[in-house]
Short mmCIF file of C-alpha atoms in Angstrom, two decimals:
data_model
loop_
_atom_site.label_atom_id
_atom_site.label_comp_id
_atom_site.label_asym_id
_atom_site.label_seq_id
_atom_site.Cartn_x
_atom_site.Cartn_y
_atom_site.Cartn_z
CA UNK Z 455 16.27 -22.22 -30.37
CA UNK Z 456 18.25 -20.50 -27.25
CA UNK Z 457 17.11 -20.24 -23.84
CA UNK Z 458 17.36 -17.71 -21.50
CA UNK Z 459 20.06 -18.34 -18.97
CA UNK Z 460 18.83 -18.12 -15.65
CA UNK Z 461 20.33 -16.74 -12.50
CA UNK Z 462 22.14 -20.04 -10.53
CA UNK Z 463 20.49 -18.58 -7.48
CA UNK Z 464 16.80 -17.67 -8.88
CA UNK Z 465 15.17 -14.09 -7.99
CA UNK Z 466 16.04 -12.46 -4.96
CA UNK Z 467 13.49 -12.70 -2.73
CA UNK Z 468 12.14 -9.26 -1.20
CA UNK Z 469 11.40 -8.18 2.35
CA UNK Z 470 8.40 -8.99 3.62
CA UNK Z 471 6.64 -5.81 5.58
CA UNK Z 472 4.12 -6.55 8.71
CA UNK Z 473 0.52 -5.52 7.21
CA UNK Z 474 -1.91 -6.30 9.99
CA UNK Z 475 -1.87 -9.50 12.44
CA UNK Z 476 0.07 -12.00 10.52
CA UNK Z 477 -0.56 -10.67 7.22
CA UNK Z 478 2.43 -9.12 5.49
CA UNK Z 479 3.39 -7.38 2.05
CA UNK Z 480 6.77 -7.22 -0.16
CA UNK Z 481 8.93 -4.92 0.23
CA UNK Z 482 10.96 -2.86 -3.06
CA UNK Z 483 6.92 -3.98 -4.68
CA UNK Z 484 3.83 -1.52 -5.38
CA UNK Z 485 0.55 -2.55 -4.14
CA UNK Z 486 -3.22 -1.66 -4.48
CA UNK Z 487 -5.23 -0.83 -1.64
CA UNK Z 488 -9.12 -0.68 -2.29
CA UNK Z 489 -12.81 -0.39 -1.04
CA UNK Z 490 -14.26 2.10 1.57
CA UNK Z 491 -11.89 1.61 4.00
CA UNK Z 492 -8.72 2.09 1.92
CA UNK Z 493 -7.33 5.37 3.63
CA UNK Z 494 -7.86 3.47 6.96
CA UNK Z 495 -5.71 -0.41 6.22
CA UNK Z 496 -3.17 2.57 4.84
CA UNK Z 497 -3.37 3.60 8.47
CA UNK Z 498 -3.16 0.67 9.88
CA UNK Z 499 0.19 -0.03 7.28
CA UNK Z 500 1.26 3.79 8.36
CA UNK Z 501 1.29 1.66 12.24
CA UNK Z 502 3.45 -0.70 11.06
CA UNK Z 503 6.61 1.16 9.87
CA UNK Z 504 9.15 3.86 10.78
CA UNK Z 505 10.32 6.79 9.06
CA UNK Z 506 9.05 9.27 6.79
CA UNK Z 507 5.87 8.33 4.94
CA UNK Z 508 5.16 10.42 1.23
CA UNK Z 509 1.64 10.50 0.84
CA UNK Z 510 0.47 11.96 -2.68
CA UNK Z 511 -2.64 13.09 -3.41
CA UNK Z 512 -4.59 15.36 -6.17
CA UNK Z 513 -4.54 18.78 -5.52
CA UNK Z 514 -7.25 20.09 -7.13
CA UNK Z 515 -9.90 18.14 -5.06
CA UNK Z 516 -11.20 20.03 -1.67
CA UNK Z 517 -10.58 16.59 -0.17
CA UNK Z 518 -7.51 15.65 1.56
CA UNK Z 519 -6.52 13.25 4.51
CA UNK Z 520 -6.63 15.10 7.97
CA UNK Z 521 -3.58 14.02 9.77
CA UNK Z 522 -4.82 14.21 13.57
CA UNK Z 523 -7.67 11.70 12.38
CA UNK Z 524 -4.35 9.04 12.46
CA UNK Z 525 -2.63 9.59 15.94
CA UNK Z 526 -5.04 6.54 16.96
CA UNK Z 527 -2.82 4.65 14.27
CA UNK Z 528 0.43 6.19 13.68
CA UNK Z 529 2.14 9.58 14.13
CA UNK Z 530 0.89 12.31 11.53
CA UNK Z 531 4.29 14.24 12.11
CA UNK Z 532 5.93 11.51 9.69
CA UNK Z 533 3.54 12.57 6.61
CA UNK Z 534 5.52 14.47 3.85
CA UNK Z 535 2.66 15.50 1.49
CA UNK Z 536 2.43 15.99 -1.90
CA UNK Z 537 -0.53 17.55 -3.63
CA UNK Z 538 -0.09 16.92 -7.73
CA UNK Z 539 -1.18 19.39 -10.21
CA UNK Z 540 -2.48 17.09 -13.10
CA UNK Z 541 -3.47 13.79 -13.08
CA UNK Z 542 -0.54 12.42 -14.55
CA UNK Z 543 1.75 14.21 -11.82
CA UNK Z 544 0.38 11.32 -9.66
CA UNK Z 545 2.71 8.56 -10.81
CA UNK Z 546 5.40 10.68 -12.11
CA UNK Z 547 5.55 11.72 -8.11
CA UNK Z 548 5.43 8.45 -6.74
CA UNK Z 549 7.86 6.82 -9.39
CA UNK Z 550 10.64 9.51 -8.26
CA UNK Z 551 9.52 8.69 -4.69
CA UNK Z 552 10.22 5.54 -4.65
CA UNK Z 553 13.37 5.76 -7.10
CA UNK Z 554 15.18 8.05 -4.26
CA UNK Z 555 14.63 5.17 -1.44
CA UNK Z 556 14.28 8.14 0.53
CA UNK Z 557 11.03 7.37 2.25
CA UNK Z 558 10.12 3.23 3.07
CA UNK Z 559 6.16 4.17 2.29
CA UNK Z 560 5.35 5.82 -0.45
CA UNK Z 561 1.12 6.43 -0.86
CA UNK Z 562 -0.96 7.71 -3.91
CA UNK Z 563 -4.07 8.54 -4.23
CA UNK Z 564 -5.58 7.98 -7.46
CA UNK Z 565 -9.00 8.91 -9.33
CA UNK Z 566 -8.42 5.30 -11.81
CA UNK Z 567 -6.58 2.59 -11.50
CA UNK Z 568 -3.56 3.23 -13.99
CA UNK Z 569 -2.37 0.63 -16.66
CA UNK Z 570 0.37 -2.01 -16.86
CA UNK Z 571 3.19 -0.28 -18.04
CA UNK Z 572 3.01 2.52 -15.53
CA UNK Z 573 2.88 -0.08 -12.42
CA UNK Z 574 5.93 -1.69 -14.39
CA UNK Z 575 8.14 1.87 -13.95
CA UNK Z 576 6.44 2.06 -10.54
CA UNK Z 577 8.07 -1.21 -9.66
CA UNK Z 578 11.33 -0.86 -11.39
CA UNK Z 579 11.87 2.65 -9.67
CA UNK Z 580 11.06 0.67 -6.15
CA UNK Z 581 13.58 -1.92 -7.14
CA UNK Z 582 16.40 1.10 -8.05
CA UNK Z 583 15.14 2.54 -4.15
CA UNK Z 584 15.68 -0.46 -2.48
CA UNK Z 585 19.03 -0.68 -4.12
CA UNK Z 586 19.80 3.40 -2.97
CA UNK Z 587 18.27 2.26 0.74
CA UNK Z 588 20.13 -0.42 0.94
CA UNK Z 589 23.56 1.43 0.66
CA UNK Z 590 21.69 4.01 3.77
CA UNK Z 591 20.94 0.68 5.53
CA UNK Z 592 17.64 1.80 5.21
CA UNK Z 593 14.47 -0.65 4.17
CA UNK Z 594 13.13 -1.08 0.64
CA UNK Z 595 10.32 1.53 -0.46
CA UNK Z 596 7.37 0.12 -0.40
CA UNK Z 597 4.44 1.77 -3.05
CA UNK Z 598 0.66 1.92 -2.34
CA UNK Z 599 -1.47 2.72 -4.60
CA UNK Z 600 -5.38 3.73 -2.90
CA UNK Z 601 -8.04 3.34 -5.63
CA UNK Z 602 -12.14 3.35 -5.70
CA UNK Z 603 -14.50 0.48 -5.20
CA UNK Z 604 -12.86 -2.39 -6.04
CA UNK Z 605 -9.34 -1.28 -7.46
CA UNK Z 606 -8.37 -3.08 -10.83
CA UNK Z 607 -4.57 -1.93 -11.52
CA UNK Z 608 -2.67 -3.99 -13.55
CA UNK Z 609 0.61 -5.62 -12.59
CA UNK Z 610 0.20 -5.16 -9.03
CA UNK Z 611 1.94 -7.25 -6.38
CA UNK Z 612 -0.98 -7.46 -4.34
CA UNK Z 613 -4.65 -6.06 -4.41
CA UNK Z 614 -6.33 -5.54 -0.95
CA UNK Z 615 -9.81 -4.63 -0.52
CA UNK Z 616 -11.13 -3.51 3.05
CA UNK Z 617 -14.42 -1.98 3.91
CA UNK Z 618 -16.45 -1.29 7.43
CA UNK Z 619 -18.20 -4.16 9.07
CA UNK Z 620 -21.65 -4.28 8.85
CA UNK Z 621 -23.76 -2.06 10.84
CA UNK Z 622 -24.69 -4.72 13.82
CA UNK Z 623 -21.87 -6.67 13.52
CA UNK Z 624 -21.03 -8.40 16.85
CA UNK Z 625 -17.62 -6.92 15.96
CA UNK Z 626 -18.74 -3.17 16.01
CA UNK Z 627 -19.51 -3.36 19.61
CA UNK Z 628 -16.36 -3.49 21.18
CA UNK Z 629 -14.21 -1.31 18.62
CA UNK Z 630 -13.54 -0.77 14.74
CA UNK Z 631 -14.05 -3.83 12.96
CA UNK Z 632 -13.75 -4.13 8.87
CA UNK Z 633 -13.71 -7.12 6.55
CA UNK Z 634 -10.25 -7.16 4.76
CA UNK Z 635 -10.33 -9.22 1.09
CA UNK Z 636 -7.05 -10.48 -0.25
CA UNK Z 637 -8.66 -9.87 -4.14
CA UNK Z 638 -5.25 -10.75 -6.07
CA UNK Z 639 -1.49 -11.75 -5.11
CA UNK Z 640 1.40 -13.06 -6.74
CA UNK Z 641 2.21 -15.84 -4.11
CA UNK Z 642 -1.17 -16.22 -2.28
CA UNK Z 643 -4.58 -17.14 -3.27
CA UNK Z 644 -7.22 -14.99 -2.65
CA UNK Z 645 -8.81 -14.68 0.95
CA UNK Z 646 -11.23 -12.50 3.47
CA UNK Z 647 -10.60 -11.71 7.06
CA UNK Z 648 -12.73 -10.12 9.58
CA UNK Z 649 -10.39 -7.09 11.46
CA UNK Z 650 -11.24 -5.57 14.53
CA UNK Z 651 -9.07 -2.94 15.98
CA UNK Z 652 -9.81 -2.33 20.15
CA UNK Z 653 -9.78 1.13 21.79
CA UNK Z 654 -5.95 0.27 22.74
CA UNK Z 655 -4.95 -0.22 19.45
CA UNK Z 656 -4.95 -4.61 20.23
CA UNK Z 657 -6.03 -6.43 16.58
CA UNK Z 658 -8.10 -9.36 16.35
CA UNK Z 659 -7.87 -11.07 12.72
CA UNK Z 660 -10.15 -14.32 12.03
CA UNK Z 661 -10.89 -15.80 8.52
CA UNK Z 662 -14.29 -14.70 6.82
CA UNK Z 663 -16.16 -16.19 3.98
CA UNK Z 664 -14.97 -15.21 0.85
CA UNK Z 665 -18.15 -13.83 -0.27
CA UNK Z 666 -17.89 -10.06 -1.52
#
């Protein structure tokens, strides 16, 4: 029987990309933001980077993200967007995105969470980016995919679910406050937080009980 023949010095690890508080994401990876407040822990993301952002989105929905609702989190003047014809124009978009390493955030915004093998090309296109960034000294893409209620694509690196705090929350009264669940990750158990996000932009992050 052979045996693969592994690499003396394992996987290479990736970059790890500041999410909110202490919480951080991989780099040259696709991940799945989720829940209510998707569009806003993008936001929040959007507040944690430089450079141009391509945010993709359908075009034949009336709905699309207003980009002076973000100068709270991030500057809007560093959104390329992209509005996709068909449905399918979604990934094929953000695959070629993230294949040029020309942007280090790359967003979709999809109607269903797509399957395994098309979050396998996403991932193997951020992989060839990183490797075209790296030669521009530039950082590895990073993919995020924004899906409804509570996400469910396959082969993610990481699934993140966030959604407002509840009306009466002793959070609410001092600024925006969410609850952010860690629902899947390759090197962390799942996990809930309770966010709150002051008028000055200052975040407070504290564990919450992992009840949904």
């Amino acid at each position: 029987m052979s045996l693969p023949i592994l690499d003396q010095f394992g996987p290479k690890p990736h970059p790890m990309q500041p999410l909110v508080g202490a919480l951080s994401i991989a780099r040259g990876r696709v991940h799945e933001f989720c829940g209510p407040a998707r569009v806003a822990l993008a936001a929040l993301l959007l507040g944690q980077t430089d450079g141009p952002v391509i945010w993709i989105n359908p075009g034949w929905q009336a709905e699309r993200l207003y980009p002076p609702g973000l100068r709270d989190f991030a500057d809007p003047s560093r959104i390329i967007f992209a509005r996709a014809r068909r449905p399918e124009d979604l990934l094929w978009a953000m695959e070629e995105s993230l294949r040029s390493g020309a942007a280090p955030l790359v967003v979709a915004e999809l109607m269903d969470p797509p399957a395994l093998t098309p979050v396998r090309r996403l991932h193997l296109a951020a992989e060839a980016g990183a490797e075209a960034a790296r030669h521009r000294r530039r950082p590895a893409p990073l993919g995020v995919l924004l899906t409804r209620e509570r996400g469910g694509a396959a082969g993610v690196e990481s699934r993140w679910h966030m959604a407002a705090a509840p009306t009466g929350s002793s959070l609410t009264e001092t600024g925006l406050a969410w609850r952010l669940d860690r629902l899947r990750a390759r090197r962390d158990p799942p996990a809930a937080w309770s966010l709150m996000r002051d008028a000055k932009g200052g975040i407070a992050l504290e564990p919450a009980t992992t009840d949904a």
